Amino acid sequence: MRFTLNSNIAARHLSTVVCGALLVTALVSCGGGKAEKHEGPDFSRQGAFPSSYKADEAAPVLIRGATLLTGTGEQMVNADILLKDGKIAAIGEGLKAPKKGMVVEGAGKWVTPGIIDVHSHLGNYPAPSIESSQDGNEMTAPNTAQVWAEHSVWTQDPQFALALAGGVTTLQILPGSANLFGGRGVTLKNVPGRSVQDMKFPGAPYGLKMACGENPKRVYGGKGTLPSTRMGNVAGYRQAWIDAAAYRDKWDDYEKNGGEEPERDLQLETLAGVLNGEILVHNHCYRGEEMAIMMDVAKEFGFQITAFHHAVEAYKVADLLAENNVCAAVWADWWGFKHEAFDMTEANLAIIDQAKACGMIHSDSEIGIQHLNEETAKAMVAGQRAGFAIEPRHAVAWMTLNPAKALGIDDVTGSLEKGKMADLVVWSRNPFSVYAKAEKVFIDGNLMYDRSNPERQPHSDFELGIMDAEGVRLSGSDVETQGGAQ
Amino acid sequence: MIGVKQRCGIAARLALVSLVAMVLAAAAQAQTVLIKNAKIVTLTDQGTLASADLLVRDGRIEQIADNLGDLNADLIIDGYGKVITPGLIAPSSELGLTEIGAAASTNDGAVLDSAIGAGFDPSVAYNPRSTLIPFNRAGGLTRAVVVPSSEEKIFAGQGFAIKLTGEFDSIIDTGLVQKVYFGEYGAQLAGGSRARAYEQIEGALQQAVEYNRNRDAIRKGAWRELEFSIADLEALQPLIEGEQSLLVSANRASDLLQMLALAKKYNLKLIIQGAAEGWMVADQLAAARVPVVIDALGNSPDAFEKLGARLDNAALMQKAGVLVAISGPGYAGSHNSYLSRQGAGNAVAYGLPFEEGVRAISANVATIFGLEGGVLAPGSRADLVLWSGDPLEVTSFAEMVLIDGKPQSLVTRSTRLRDRYLHPQAGTGHGYKLK
């Protein structure tokens, strides 16, 4: 650990490093630590576009006699789970059915926490994909830390509902990866909203998208500006952090000693929010070498990288990730679309996990996000084939609790534990099967998706009258056959 | 948090390693391979046998029966609890024409050229030593159709077929199909409208017919100037003769109907690729006996031509009598062509009968493209896969792959990198870890 800045920073940094997930206003951080009100200037600006999401009042729900994968390492057979006031009220055997409310017979069904995708572009690269809706990446300068992904979200993207039918209850929308600093991501509840604020996960910290490797150097090198090389990338990060530290110090000094109020700078504000521990770093980074460099950049400037995304080579440096408390979000088997994605192994996630680093599955895809249970299953089996005894009861954390950690919301969601948000999925069978379907999806105790009831299947505005003026896109026309699963 | 107990995993892995080692040791000499007590999905009149034996001799399947008794064979495998299917066949890929998507020097699938492009035959560029071959083979793929693409013209050129042995002589057929784009992408390439794309396809066909009837005069230069090169017009001859299929990319229901009309007018053998809205015109596709190659996972309405995209597209078309082949998911590209298996599994989850799911990634592909293989029948080529379990399940994997009766290596860069970094640690050791 090197503290190259002033001692004030060092002390602040220590808390973040010890903890891993950063301290965030009003949110409990990792390890059950207490929520701490952040002192000092408000760089994260949580109040600027506040969440207006308010869960409907939910009648109690009892899911009875199901197999539970809790996300905390347990598989419970023939267990009951009671949802009340939007929270998980009890888990156990023989729970009493509520007087009013819903009882879901869980025989043969499996229940998992709601799936959380730490890397999505829904709403920012919506369907249908046309020129005028490509709002996911401000590709006009290598550093666009000043942009916020939430300002691009088209809440009527019909793909949110598809992801919901795949069991996704929470997702982070990130800016694209053409820039060294792409801007802020935003964490959403997967619920219909008229505004993005209606979907914002209350209290979730902001994320800052950074990118290593080929993309920034290709995009900006091609325009004749820095970076055109990987070393150019790193120079770009370091200069920006130097500027951000100076900006933060200026505001700290103003807070402490008064004087003339410094001028606000949106770009530096976001970076200063990272240095302050309020904003989490989500770093697109494929190569082992680059991850190692980025972790040293973080040390040099006293911040924490929360997760590397698309980390195709994370397995090569999994021990370093564990040491530095950095998560890795990966695909199960995508590879070869560019050089930095060439050294893929299907055992990536399993090796990360075995090295005691925090690994997770992610989609970065409007198709993949609908099948994260299958992607997790493939990663689990690759681990078993590598000789690791990985079972569904821990692999389930790769799509639930671990992404919740990376988003700084694991104290309130991501596992089936009493008191947490009732965000969960009832599956038709073991979710680690290609034949498994999310039958019921609850968010804050509300039944937001019900496969057997078309009236509880959301459709965005876009889907009304689009193929048939009197109809809703594909609504009610599903062939609900069982198929011939073996 | 994730504490792991080493238990059954190790035993299972050792068993698997020994099976693979045994298979490979015997591979060079194996003239006969006997698999006993496996579930066998034949995709023939024999149906699916719950527990049966399969004998391979000299590259072909000799017998399939409930019990072949104590036959002698060079290699005998206990298939108890496992499933045999025909080897998977990719209906559309760039295998052997690409190594790294974003590295131009490793791509041979498309050309920039002012001619129409129908004459482009990329088979001479095929690289059987591509890393994509062993990786997809380990995923159960034994054969593949390789098709060029285009970023400039609606005609992309001719497809060929390979077997995934990785040997230098592994191209099995050339000039299989002619690839052309209609729909949104075709419209864009043609200059902004589907109508123009249609006109270009029809214009090319008309001139191919004109060339066919006046070949000598045209070759001598004693004919009006045609828009296309001799090479292109020659390349279109098998199409208009009905000897080659036209593989057309199209998704919107109305686009599919236009292509059916065109095919009827010129008596073309048509294959539709995409067909996201195929379910809306399934009866017409079935009546015209036009098969489809679909991405069964592609249910996002991510283009206006795909507003009707849905996960039960395969089921609805199959039910209407359309011959359906399933490709690897579009988002994963050629590198993961074998994931057609996951696509088929999802299609089955959404209503396609199980055997039809297997058929859509094997037998139907063979039928559509006129390839050998795709079924398990006495006398047929012994391209097959022994799966650890349900062949469409994401938790199953290929334990043995035979091509022409020969057991194939299942080692890939993915397994090599895994074994090098199974327990990553500081130091220089990894650089010397070659096993």
CSV table of C-alpha atoms in Angstrom, one decimal, chain B:
chain,number,residue,atom,x,y,z
B,1,MET,CA,-17.7,-16.8,1.1
B,2,ILE,CA,-17.6,-19.5,-1.5
B,3,GLY,CA,-16.0,-22.4,0.3
B,4,VAL,CA,-15.4,-25.3,-1.9
B,5,LYS,CA,-15.1,-28.9,-0.9
B,6,GLN,CA,-13.2,-31.1,-3.3
B,7,ARG,CA,-15.5,-34.1,-3.7
B,8,CYS,CA,-17.0,-35.8,-6.7
B,9,GLY,CA,-15.5,-33.2,-9.1
B,10,ILE,CA,-12.0,-34.8,-9.0
B,11,ALA,CA,-13.2,-38.3,-9.5
B,12,ALA,CA,-15.3,-37.2,-12.4
B,13,ARG,CA,-12.5,-35.4,-14.0
B,14,LEU,CA,-10.1,-38.3,-13.6
B,15,ALA,CA,-12.6,-40.6,-15.2
B,16,LEU,CA,-13.0,-38.2,-18.1
B,17,VAL,CA,-9.2,-37.7,-18.5
B,18,SER,CA,-8.7,-41.4,-18.6
B,19,LEU,CA,-11.5,-41.8,-21.2
B,20,VAL,CA,-10.0,-39.1,-23.4
B,21,ALA,CA,-6.5,-40.5,-23.0
B,22,MET,CA,-7.7,-44.0,-23.8
B,23,VAL,CA,-9.6,-42.8,-26.8
B,24,LEU,CA,-6.6,-40.9,-28.2
B,25,ALA,CA,-4.2,-43.7,-27.6
B,26,ALA,CA,-6.4,-46.0,-29.5
B,27,ALA,CA,-7.4,-43.5,-32.1
B,28,ALA,CA,-4.6,-44.0,-34.5
B,29,GLN,CA,-5.3,-47.7,-34.9
B,30,ALA,CA,-9.0,-47.7,-34.3
B,31,GLN,CA,-10.7,-49.3,-37.2
B,32,THR,CA,-13.6,-50.4,-35.1
B,33,VAL,CA,-15.2,-48.5,-32.3
B,34,LEU,CA,-17.9,-50.0,-30.1
B,35,ILE,CA,-20.0,-47.8,-27.8
B,36,LYS,CA,-22.2,-49.8,-25.5
B,37,ASN,CA,-25.3,-49.1,-23.4
B,38,ALA,CA,-25.8,-45.5,-24.5
B,39,LYS,CA,-28.9,-43.6,-25.3
B,40,ILE,CA,-28.8,-43.2,-29.1
B,41,VAL,CA,-30.7,-40.4,-30.9
B,42,THR,CA,-30.6,-41.8,-34.4
B,43,LEU,CA,-32.9,-39.3,-36.1
B,44,THR,CA,-33.9,-42.1,-38.5
B,45,ASP,CA,-36.8,-44.5,-38.4
B,46,GLN,CA,-35.0,-46.3,-35.6
B,47,GLY,CA,-35.9,-43.3,-33.4
B,48,THR,CA,-34.2,-42.8,-30.0
B,49,LEU,CA,-33.0,-45.9,-28.3
B,50,ALA,CA,-33.0,-45.8,-24.6
B,51,SER,CA,-30.0,-48.1,-24.2
B,52,ALA,CA,-28.2,-49.5,-27.2
B,53,ASP,CA,-24.9,-50.3,-28.8
B,54,LEU,CA,-23.3,-48.7,-31.8
B,55,LEU,CA,-20.5,-50.2,-33.9
B,56,VAL,CA,-18.3,-48.2,-36.2
B,57,ARG,CA,-16.1,-49.8,-38.8
B,58,ASP,CA,-13.8,-48.2,-41.3
B,59,GLY,CA,-15.3,-44.8,-40.9
B,60,ARG,CA,-18.9,-45.8,-41.2
B,61,ILE,CA,-21.6,-46.9,-38.8
B,62,GLU,CA,-22.0,-50.6,-39.2
B,63,GLN,CA,-24.7,-51.5,-36.7
B,64,ILE,CA,-27.0,-49.9,-34.1
B,65,ALA,CA,-28.9,-52.3,-31.9
B,66,ASP,CA,-30.2,-52.8,-28.4
B,67,ASN,CA,-27.5,-55.3,-27.7
B,68,LEU,CA,-24.6,-56.2,-30.0
B,69,GLY,CA,-23.2,-58.7,-27.5
B,70,ASP,CA,-19.5,-59.1,-26.8
B,71,LEU,CA,-18.1,-57.9,-30.1
B,72,ASN,CA,-14.5,-57.3,-30.4
B,73,ALA,CA,-13.4,-53.8,-31.3
B,74,ASP,CA,-10.2,-51.7,-31.3
B,75,LEU,CA,-11.9,-49.3,-28.9
B,76,ILE,CA,-14.8,-50.2,-26.6
B,77,ILE,CA,-16.5,-47.4,-24.6
B,78,ASP,CA,-19.1,-47.8,-21.9
B,79,GLY,CA,-21.8,-45.3,-22.8
B,80,TYR,CA,-24.0,-45.9,-19.8
B,81,GLY,CA,-25.8,-42.8,-18.8
B,82,LYS,CA,-24.5,-41.0,-21.9
B,83,VAL,CA,-26.2,-40.0,-25.1
B,84,ILE,CA,-25.0,-40.4,-28.7
B,85,THR,CA,-26.2,-38.0,-31.4
B,86,PRO,CA,-25.0,-37.3,-34.9
B,87,GLY,CA,-22.2,-34.8,-35.0
B,88,LEU,CA,-23.4,-31.2,-35.0
B,89,ILE,CA,-23.2,-29.3,-38.3
B,90,ALA,CA,-23.0,-25.5,-38.4
B,91,PRO,CA,-25.3,-24.2,-41.1
B,92,SER,CA,-23.6,-20.8,-41.4
B,93,SER,CA,-20.1,-19.9,-40.2
B,94,GLU,CA,-16.8,-18.4,-41.1
B,95,LEU,CA,-14.8,-21.2,-39.7
B,96,GLY,CA,-11.3,-21.3,-41.2
B,97,LEU,CA,-11.8,-17.9,-42.7
B,98,THR,CA,-11.3,-15.9,-39.5
B,99,GLU,CA,-9.1,-16.1,-36.5
B,100,ILE,CA,-9.6,-12.8,-34.7
B,101,GLY,CA,-12.7,-10.8,-35.6
B,102,ALA,CA,-11.0,-7.3,-35.3
B,103,ALA,CA,-7.7,-8.3,-36.9
B,104,ALA,CA,-8.1,-7.7,-40.6
B,105,SER,CA,-5.1,-9.8,-41.6
B,106,THR,CA,-6.8,-12.9,-40.1
B,107,ASN,CA,-10.0,-12.5,-42.0
B,108,ASP,CA,-10.7,-13.9,-45.5
B,109,GLY,CA,-14.5,-14.0,-45.5
B,110,ALA,CA,-15.3,-10.8,-47.4
B,111,VAL,CA,-13.7,-8.8,-50.3
B,112,LEU,CA,-14.0,-5.2,-51.4
B,113,ASP,CA,-14.6,-5.4,-55.1
B,114,SER,CA,-16.5,-3.5,-57.8
B,115,ALA,CA,-18.0,-6.7,-59.4
B,116,ILE,CA,-21.2,-8.2,-58.2
B,117,GLY,CA,-19.3,-10.7,-56.0
B,118,ALA,CA,-21.2,-13.9,-56.9
B,119,GLY,CA,-18.0,-15.3,-58.3
B,120,PHE,CA,-16.2,-15.0,-55.0
B,121,ASP,CA,-15.2,-18.4,-53.8
B,122,PRO,CA,-13.3,-18.2,-50.5
B,123,SER,CA,-12.5,-21.9,-50.2
B,124,VAL,CA,-8.9,-21.4,-51.3
B,125,ALA,CA,-8.5,-19.2,-48.2
B,126,TYR,CA,-9.6,-21.9,-45.8
B,127,ASN,CA,-7.2,-22.6,-42.9
B,128,PRO,CA,-7.8,-25.9,-41.3
B,129,ARG,CA,-5.3,-25.1,-38.6
B,130,SER,CA,-7.4,-22.2,-37.2
B,131,THR,CA,-7.9,-22.4,-33.5
B,132,LEU,CA,-11.6,-22.2,-34.1
B,133,ILE,CA,-11.6,-25.7,-35.5
B,134,PRO,CA,-10.5,-27.7,-32.4
B,135,PHE,CA,-12.5,-25.4,-30.1
B,136,ASN,CA,-15.8,-26.0,-32.0
B,137,ARG,CA,-15.0,-29.6,-32.5
B,138,ALA,CA,-14.7,-30.0,-28.7
B,139,GLY,CA,-18.1,-28.5,-28.6
B,140,GLY,CA,-19.5,-31.3,-30.7
B,141,LEU,CA,-19.3,-29.7,-34.2
B,142,THR,CA,-18.1,-32.2,-36.8
B,143,ARG,CA,-19.0,-30.4,-40.0
B,144,ALA,CA,-19.8,-26.9,-41.0
B,145,VAL,CA,-21.0,-24.8,-43.9
B,146,VAL,CA,-18.7,-21.8,-44.4
B,147,VAL,CA,-20.2,-18.8,-46.0
B,148,PRO,CA,-18.6,-15.5,-47.1
B,149,SER,CA,-20.0,-12.2,-46.1
B,150,SER,CA,-20.1,-8.8,-47.7
B,151,GLU,CA,-19.9,-5.2,-46.6
B,152,GLU,CA,-20.3,-3.7,-50.1
B,153,LYS,CA,-22.5,-5.8,-52.4
B,154,ILE,CA,-25.7,-7.8,-51.8
B,155,PHE,CA,-24.0,-10.9,-53.4
B,156,ALA,CA,-21.3,-12.2,-51.0
B,157,GLY,CA,-20.2,-15.2,-53.0
B,158,GLN,CA,-20.1,-19.0,-52.6
B,159,GLY,CA,-20.2,-21.2,-49.5
B,160,PHE,CA,-18.4,-24.4,-49.0
B,161,ALA,CA,-18.4,-27.2,-46.5
B,162,ILE,CA,-15.8,-28.6,-44.2
B,163,LYS,CA,-15.3,-31.4,-41.7
B,164,LEU,CA,-13.6,-30.3,-38.5
B,165,THR,CA,-10.7,-32.7,-38.5
B,166,GLY,CA,-8.2,-29.9,-38.9
B,167,GLU,CA,-6.5,-31.8,-41.7
B,168,PHE,CA,-5.4,-30.1,-44.9
B,169,ASP,CA,-7.9,-32.0,-47.0
B,170,SER,CA,-10.9,-31.3,-44.9
B,171,ILE,CA,-12.9,-29.2,-47.4
B,172,ILE,CA,-15.7,-31.6,-48.4
B,173,ASP,CA,-17.6,-29.6,-50.9
B,174,THR,CA,-17.4,-26.2,-52.7
B,175,GLY,CA,-19.8,-24.0,-54.5
B,176,LEU,CA,-22.5,-25.2,-52.1
B,177,VAL,CA,-24.6,-22.0,-51.9
B,178,GLN,CA,-24.7,-18.5,-53.2
B,179,LYS,CA,-25.1,-15.9,-50.4
B,180,VAL,CA,-27.1,-12.8,-50.9
B,181,TYR,CA,-28.6,-10.1,-48.6
B,182,PHE,CA,-32.1,-8.8,-48.7
B,183,GLY,CA,-34.0,-7.0,-46.0
B,184,GLU,CA,-32.6,-4.0,-44.1
B,185,TYR,CA,-28.9,-4.9,-44.7
B,186,GLY,CA,-29.5,-5.8,-48.4
B,187,ALA,CA,-31.4,-2.5,-48.8
B,188,GLN,CA,-28.4,-0.6,-47.3
B,189,LEU,CA,-25.9,-2.3,-49.5
B,190,ALA,CA,-28.0,-1.8,-52.6
B,191,GLY,CA,-28.3,1.9,-52.1
B,192,GLY,CA,-31.1,2.5,-49.7
B,193,SER,CA,-34.2,0.5,-50.5
B,194,ARG,CA,-35.3,-3.1,-50.5
B,195,ALA,CA,-36.8,-2.4,-53.9
B,196,ARG,CA,-33.3,-1.7,-55.2
B,197,ALA,CA,-31.9,-4.9,-53.6
B,198,TYR,CA,-34.7,-6.9,-55.2
B,199,GLU,CA,-34.0,-5.3,-58.5
B,200,GLN,CA,-30.3,-6.2,-58.2
B,201,ILE,CA,-31.0,-9.8,-57.4
B,202,GLU,CA,-33.5,-10.1,-60.2
B,203,GLY,CA,-31.2,-8.2,-62.6
B,204,ALA,CA,-28.4,-10.6,-61.9
B,205,LEU,CA,-30.6,-13.6,-62.4
B,206,GLN,CA,-31.9,-12.2,-65.7
B,207,GLN,CA,-28.5,-11.5,-67.0
B,208,ALA,CA,-27.3,-14.9,-65.9
B,209,VAL,CA,-30.1,-16.4,-68.0
B,210,GLU,CA,-29.2,-14.1,-70.8
B,211,TYR,CA,-25.6,-15.2,-70.5
B,212,ASN,CA,-26.7,-18.8,-70.4
B,213,ARG,CA,-28.5,-18.4,-73.7
B,214,ASN,CA,-25.8,-16.4,-75.5
B,215,ARG,CA,-22.7,-17.5,-73.8
B,216,ASP,CA,-20.5,-17.7,-77.0
B,217,ALA,CA,-21.5,-14.3,-78.3
B,218,ILE,CA,-21.0,-12.7,-74.9
B,219,ARG,CA,-17.6,-14.2,-74.5
B,220,LYS,CA,-16.6,-13.0,-78.0
B,221,GLY,CA,-17.7,-9.5,-77.1
B,222,ALA,CA,-20.4,-9.7,-79.8
B,223,TRP,CA,-23.3,-8.9,-77.4
B,224,ARG,CA,-24.5,-5.9,-75.5
B,225,GLU,CA,-22.4,-5.0,-72.5
B,226,LEU,CA,-23.7,-6.7,-69.3
B,227,GLU,CA,-23.4,-5.2,-65.9
B,228,PHE,CA,-21.6,-8.2,-64.4
B,229,SER,CA,-18.3,-9.9,-65.1
B,230,ILE,CA,-18.1,-13.2,-66.9
B,231,ALA,CA,-16.8,-14.7,-63.6
B,232,ASP,CA,-19.9,-13.5,-61.8
B,233,LEU,CA,-22.3,-14.7,-64.5
B,234,GLU,CA,-20.6,-18.1,-64.7
B,235,ALA,CA,-20.9,-18.3,-60.9
B,236,LEU,CA,-24.7,-17.7,-61.1
B,237,GLN,CA,-25.2,-20.6,-63.6
B,238,PRO,CA,-25.6,-23.3,-61.0
B,239,LEU,CA,-28.2,-21.1,-59.3
B,240,ILE,CA,-30.4,-20.7,-62.3
B,241,GLU,CA,-29.9,-24.4,-63.3
B,242,GLY,CA,-31.2,-25.3,-59.8
B,243,GLU,CA,-28.0,-27.0,-58.9
B,244,GLN,CA,-27.0,-24.6,-56.2
B,245,SER,CA,-29.1,-23.0,-53.4
B,246,LEU,CA,-29.5,-19.3,-52.9
B,247,LEU,CA,-29.0,-18.5,-49.2
B,248,VAL,CA,-30.8,-15.2,-48.6
B,249,SER,CA,-30.6,-13.2,-45.4
B,250,ALA,CA,-34.1,-11.8,-44.7
B,251,ASN,CA,-36.1,-11.4,-41.5
B,252,ARG,CA,-39.3,-9.4,-42.0
B,253,ALA,CA,-42.4,-11.5,-43.0
B,254,SER,CA,-43.1,-9.4,-46.1
B,255,ASP,CA,-39.4,-9.8,-47.1
B,256,LEU,CA,-39.7,-13.5,-46.9
B,257,LEU,CA,-42.8,-13.5,-49.1
B,258,GLN,CA,-41.0,-11.5,-51.7
B,259,MET,CA,-38.1,-14.0,-51.7
B,260,LEU,CA,-40.6,-16.8,-52.1
B,261,ALA,CA,-42.1,-15.1,-55.1
B,262,LEU,CA,-38.6,-14.5,-56.6
B,263,ALA,CA,-37.6,-18.1,-56.1
B,264,LYS,CA,-40.8,-19.3,-57.7
B,265,LYS,CA,-40.3,-17.1,-60.7
B,266,TYR,CA,-36.8,-18.3,-61.4
B,267,ASN,CA,-37.2,-21.8,-60.1
B,268,LEU,CA,-34.5,-21.2,-57.5
B,269,LYS,CA,-33.6,-23.5,-54.6
B,270,LEU,CA,-34.0,-21.0,-51.8
B,271,ILE,CA,-32.8,-21.1,-48.2
B,272,ILE,CA,-33.8,-18.2,-45.9
B,273,GLN,CA,-31.3,-17.2,-43.3
B,274,GLY,CA,-32.6,-15.2,-40.4
B,275,ALA,CA,-36.4,-15.6,-40.7
B,276,ALA,CA,-37.0,-13.8,-37.4
B,277,GLU,CA,-40.6,-13.4,-38.5
B,278,GLY,CA,-40.8,-16.7,-40.2
B,279,TRP,CA,-43.5,-17.9,-37.9
B,280,MET,CA,-45.8,-15.3,-39.4
B,281,VAL,CA,-45.5,-16.8,-42.9
B,282,ALA,CA,-44.7,-20.4,-41.8
B,283,ASP,CA,-47.5,-21.9,-43.9
B,284,GLN,CA,-46.2,-20.2,-47.0
B,285,LEU,CA,-42.6,-21.3,-46.3
B,286,ALA,CA,-43.8,-24.9,-45.8
B,287,ALA,CA,-45.9,-24.9,-48.9
B,288,ALA,CA,-42.9,-23.6,-51.0
B,289,ARG,CA,-40.7,-26.2,-49.2
B,290,VAL,CA,-38.2,-23.4,-48.4
B,291,PRO,CA,-36.0,-24.2,-45.4
B,292,VAL,CA,-34.8,-21.7,-42.9
B,293,VAL,CA,-31.6,-21.2,-40.9
B,294,ILE,CA,-32.4,-19.3,-37.8
B,295,ASP,CA,-30.8,-17.9,-34.6
B,296,ALA,CA,-33.1,-19.5,-32.1
B,297,LEU,CA,-31.9,-17.1,-29.3
B,298,GLY,CA,-32.4,-14.0,-31.4
B,299,ASN,CA,-35.7,-12.9,-29.8
B,300,SER,CA,-34.9,-9.2,-29.4
B,301,PRO,CA,-36.8,-6.8,-31.7
B,302,ASP,CA,-33.4,-5.2,-32.3
B,303,ALA,CA,-34.4,-4.1,-35.8
B,304,PHE,CA,-37.6,-3.0,-37.3
B,305,GLU,CA,-37.4,-6.0,-39.6
B,306,LYS,CA,-37.4,-8.2,-36.5
B,307,LEU,CA,-40.3,-6.8,-34.5
B,308,GLY,CA,-41.8,-10.3,-34.4
B,309,ALA,CA,-38.7,-12.0,-33.1
B,310,ARG,CA,-39.6,-14.6,-30.5
B,311,LEU,CA,-38.1,-17.7,-28.8
B,312,ASP,CA,-40.8,-20.1,-30.1
B,313,ASN,CA,-40.1,-19.2,-33.7
B,314,ALA,CA,-38.5,-22.6,-34.3
B,315,ALA,CA,-41.4,-24.4,-32.7
B,316,LEU,CA,-44.0,-22.6,-34.7
B,317,MET,CA,-42.3,-23.0,-38.0
B,318,GLN,CA,-41.5,-26.7,-37.4
B,319,LYS,CA,-45.1,-27.3,-36.4
B,320,ALA,CA,-46.2,-25.8,-39.7
B,321,GLY,CA,-43.9,-28.1,-41.6
B,322,VAL,CA,-41.0,-25.9,-42.3
B,323,LEU,CA,-37.5,-27.5,-42.3
B,324,VAL,CA,-35.6,-25.6,-39.6
B,325,ALA,CA,-31.9,-25.4,-39.0
B,326,ILE,CA,-30.5,-23.6,-36.0
B,327,SER,CA,-27.2,-21.7,-36.2
B,328,GLY,CA,-24.9,-20.5,-33.4
B,329,PRO,CA,-26.2,-17.4,-31.7
B,330,GLY,CA,-25.5,-14.3,-33.7
B,331,TYR,CA,-23.9,-12.4,-30.8
B,332,ALA,CA,-21.2,-15.1,-30.4
B,333,GLY,CA,-20.1,-15.3,-34.0
B,334,SER,CA,-18.2,-18.1,-35.7
B,335,HIS,CA,-15.9,-18.6,-32.7
B,336,ASN,CA,-18.8,-20.2,-30.8
B,337,SER,CA,-20.6,-21.9,-33.7
B,338,TYR,CA,-21.1,-25.0,-31.6
B,339,LEU,CA,-23.5,-23.0,-29.3
B,340,SER,CA,-26.2,-23.9,-31.9
B,341,ARG,CA,-26.7,-26.6,-29.2
B,342,GLN,CA,-27.8,-24.0,-26.7
B,343,GLY,CA,-30.0,-22.3,-29.3
B,344,ALA,CA,-31.7,-25.7,-29.9
B,345,GLY,CA,-32.1,-26.3,-26.2
B,346,ASN,CA,-33.9,-23.0,-25.8
B,347,ALA,CA,-36.0,-23.8,-28.9
B,348,VAL,CA,-37.0,-27.0,-27.1
B,349,ALA,CA,-37.7,-25.1,-23.9
B,350,TYR,CA,-40.1,-23.0,-26.0
B,351,GLY,CA,-42.0,-25.8,-27.7
B,352,LEU,CA,-39.8,-27.5,-30.3
B,353,PRO,CA,-40.0,-31.3,-29.7
B,354,PHE,CA,-36.7,-32.6,-28.4
B,355,GLU,CA,-35.7,-34.8,-31.4
B,356,GLU,CA,-36.5,-31.9,-33.7
B,357,GLY,CA,-34.1,-29.8,-31.6
B,358,VAL,CA,-31.3,-32.2,-32.3
B,359,ARG,CA,-32.3,-32.5,-35.9
B,360,ALA,CA,-32.2,-28.7,-36.3
B,361,ILE,CA,-28.4,-28.7,-35.5
B,362,SER,CA,-27.5,-31.9,-37.4
B,363,ALA,CA,-29.8,-33.8,-39.8
B,364,ASN,CA,-31.7,-30.8,-41.1
B,365,VAL,CA,-28.5,-28.9,-41.9
B,366,ALA,CA,-27.3,-31.9,-43.9
B,367,THR,CA,-30.6,-32.1,-45.8
B,368,ILE,CA,-30.7,-28.3,-46.5
B,369,PHE,CA,-27.2,-28.1,-47.8
B,370,GLY,CA,-27.0,-31.5,-49.4
B,371,LEU,CA,-24.2,-32.9,-47.1
B,372,GLU,CA,-23.6,-36.4,-46.0
B,373,GLY,CA,-24.2,-37.2,-42.3
B,374,GLY,CA,-26.6,-35.8,-39.8
B,375,VAL,CA,-28.1,-39.1,-38.9
B,376,LEU,CA,-27.0,-42.3,-37.2
B,377,ALA,CA,-27.8,-45.2,-39.6
B,378,PRO,CA,-26.0,-48.3,-40.6
B,379,GLY,CA,-23.9,-47.4,-43.6
B,380,SER,CA,-23.8,-43.7,-42.8
B,381,ARG,CA,-20.6,-41.8,-42.2
B,382,ALA,CA,-19.6,-42.1,-38.6
B,383,ASP,CA,-19.7,-38.5,-37.5
B,384,LEU,CA,-21.0,-38.6,-34.0
B,385,VAL,CA,-20.8,-37.3,-30.5
B,386,LEU,CA,-21.0,-39.0,-27.1
B,387,TRP,CA,-22.4,-36.5,-24.7
B,388,SER,CA,-22.1,-36.6,-20.9
B,389,GLY,CA,-25.9,-36.2,-20.7
B,390,ASP,CA,-28.8,-34.6,-22.5
B,391,PRO,CA,-27.2,-33.2,-25.7
B,392,LEU,CA,-29.1,-30.0,-25.6
B,393,GLU,CA,-28.5,-29.2,-22.0
B,394,VAL,CA,-26.0,-26.4,-21.1
B,395,THR,CA,-24.5,-28.6,-18.3
B,396,SER,CA,-23.7,-31.4,-20.8
B,397,PHE,CA,-20.5,-31.7,-22.8
B,398,ALA,CA,-18.9,-33.8,-25.5
B,399,GLU,CA,-16.9,-36.7,-24.1
B,400,MET,CA,-16.0,-38.2,-27.4
B,401,VAL,CA,-16.2,-36.8,-31.0
B,402,LEU,CA,-15.8,-39.1,-34.0
B,403,ILE,CA,-15.3,-37.8,-37.5
B,404,ASP,CA,-15.3,-40.4,-40.2
B,405,GLY,CA,-15.1,-43.0,-37.4
B,406,LYS,CA,-11.9,-41.5,-35.9
B,407,PRO,CA,-11.9,-40.2,-32.3
B,408,GLN,CA,-10.8,-36.5,-32.3
B,409,SER,CA,-8.7,-34.6,-29.9
B,410,LEU,CA,-10.8,-32.5,-27.5
B,411,VAL,CA,-7.9,-30.4,-26.4
B,412,THR,CA,-8.3,-26.7,-27.2
B,413,ARG,CA,-6.6,-23.4,-26.3
B,414,SER,CA,-9.3,-23.0,-23.7
B,415,THR,CA,-8.3,-26.2,-21.9
B,416,ARG,CA,-4.5,-25.5,-22.4
B,417,LEU,CA,-4.8,-22.1,-20.8
B,418,ARG,CA,-7.0,-23.5,-18.1
B,419,ASP,CA,-4.4,-26.1,-17.2
B,420,ARG,CA,-1.6,-23.6,-17.2
B,421,TYR,CA,-3.4,-21.2,-14.8
B,422,LEU,CA,-5.5,-23.6,-12.7
B,423,HIS,CA,-3.8,-22.1,-9.6
B,424,PRO,CA,-2.4,-18.8,-10.7
B,425,GLN,CA,0.6,-17.6,-8.7
B,426,ALA,CA,3.5,-15.3,-8.8
B,427,GLY,CA,6.7,-16.4,-10.4
B,428,THR,CA,8.0,-17.6,-13.7
B,429,GLY,CA,6.7,-21.2,-13.5
B,430,HIS,CA,3.7,-20.6,-15.8
B,431,GLY,CA,6.0,-19.9,-18.7
B,432,TYR,CA,7.3,-23.5,-18.6
B,433,LYS,CA,4.0,-25.2,-18.0
B,434,LEU,CA,3.3,-26.9,-21.3
B,435,LYS,CA,1.1,-29.7,-20.2
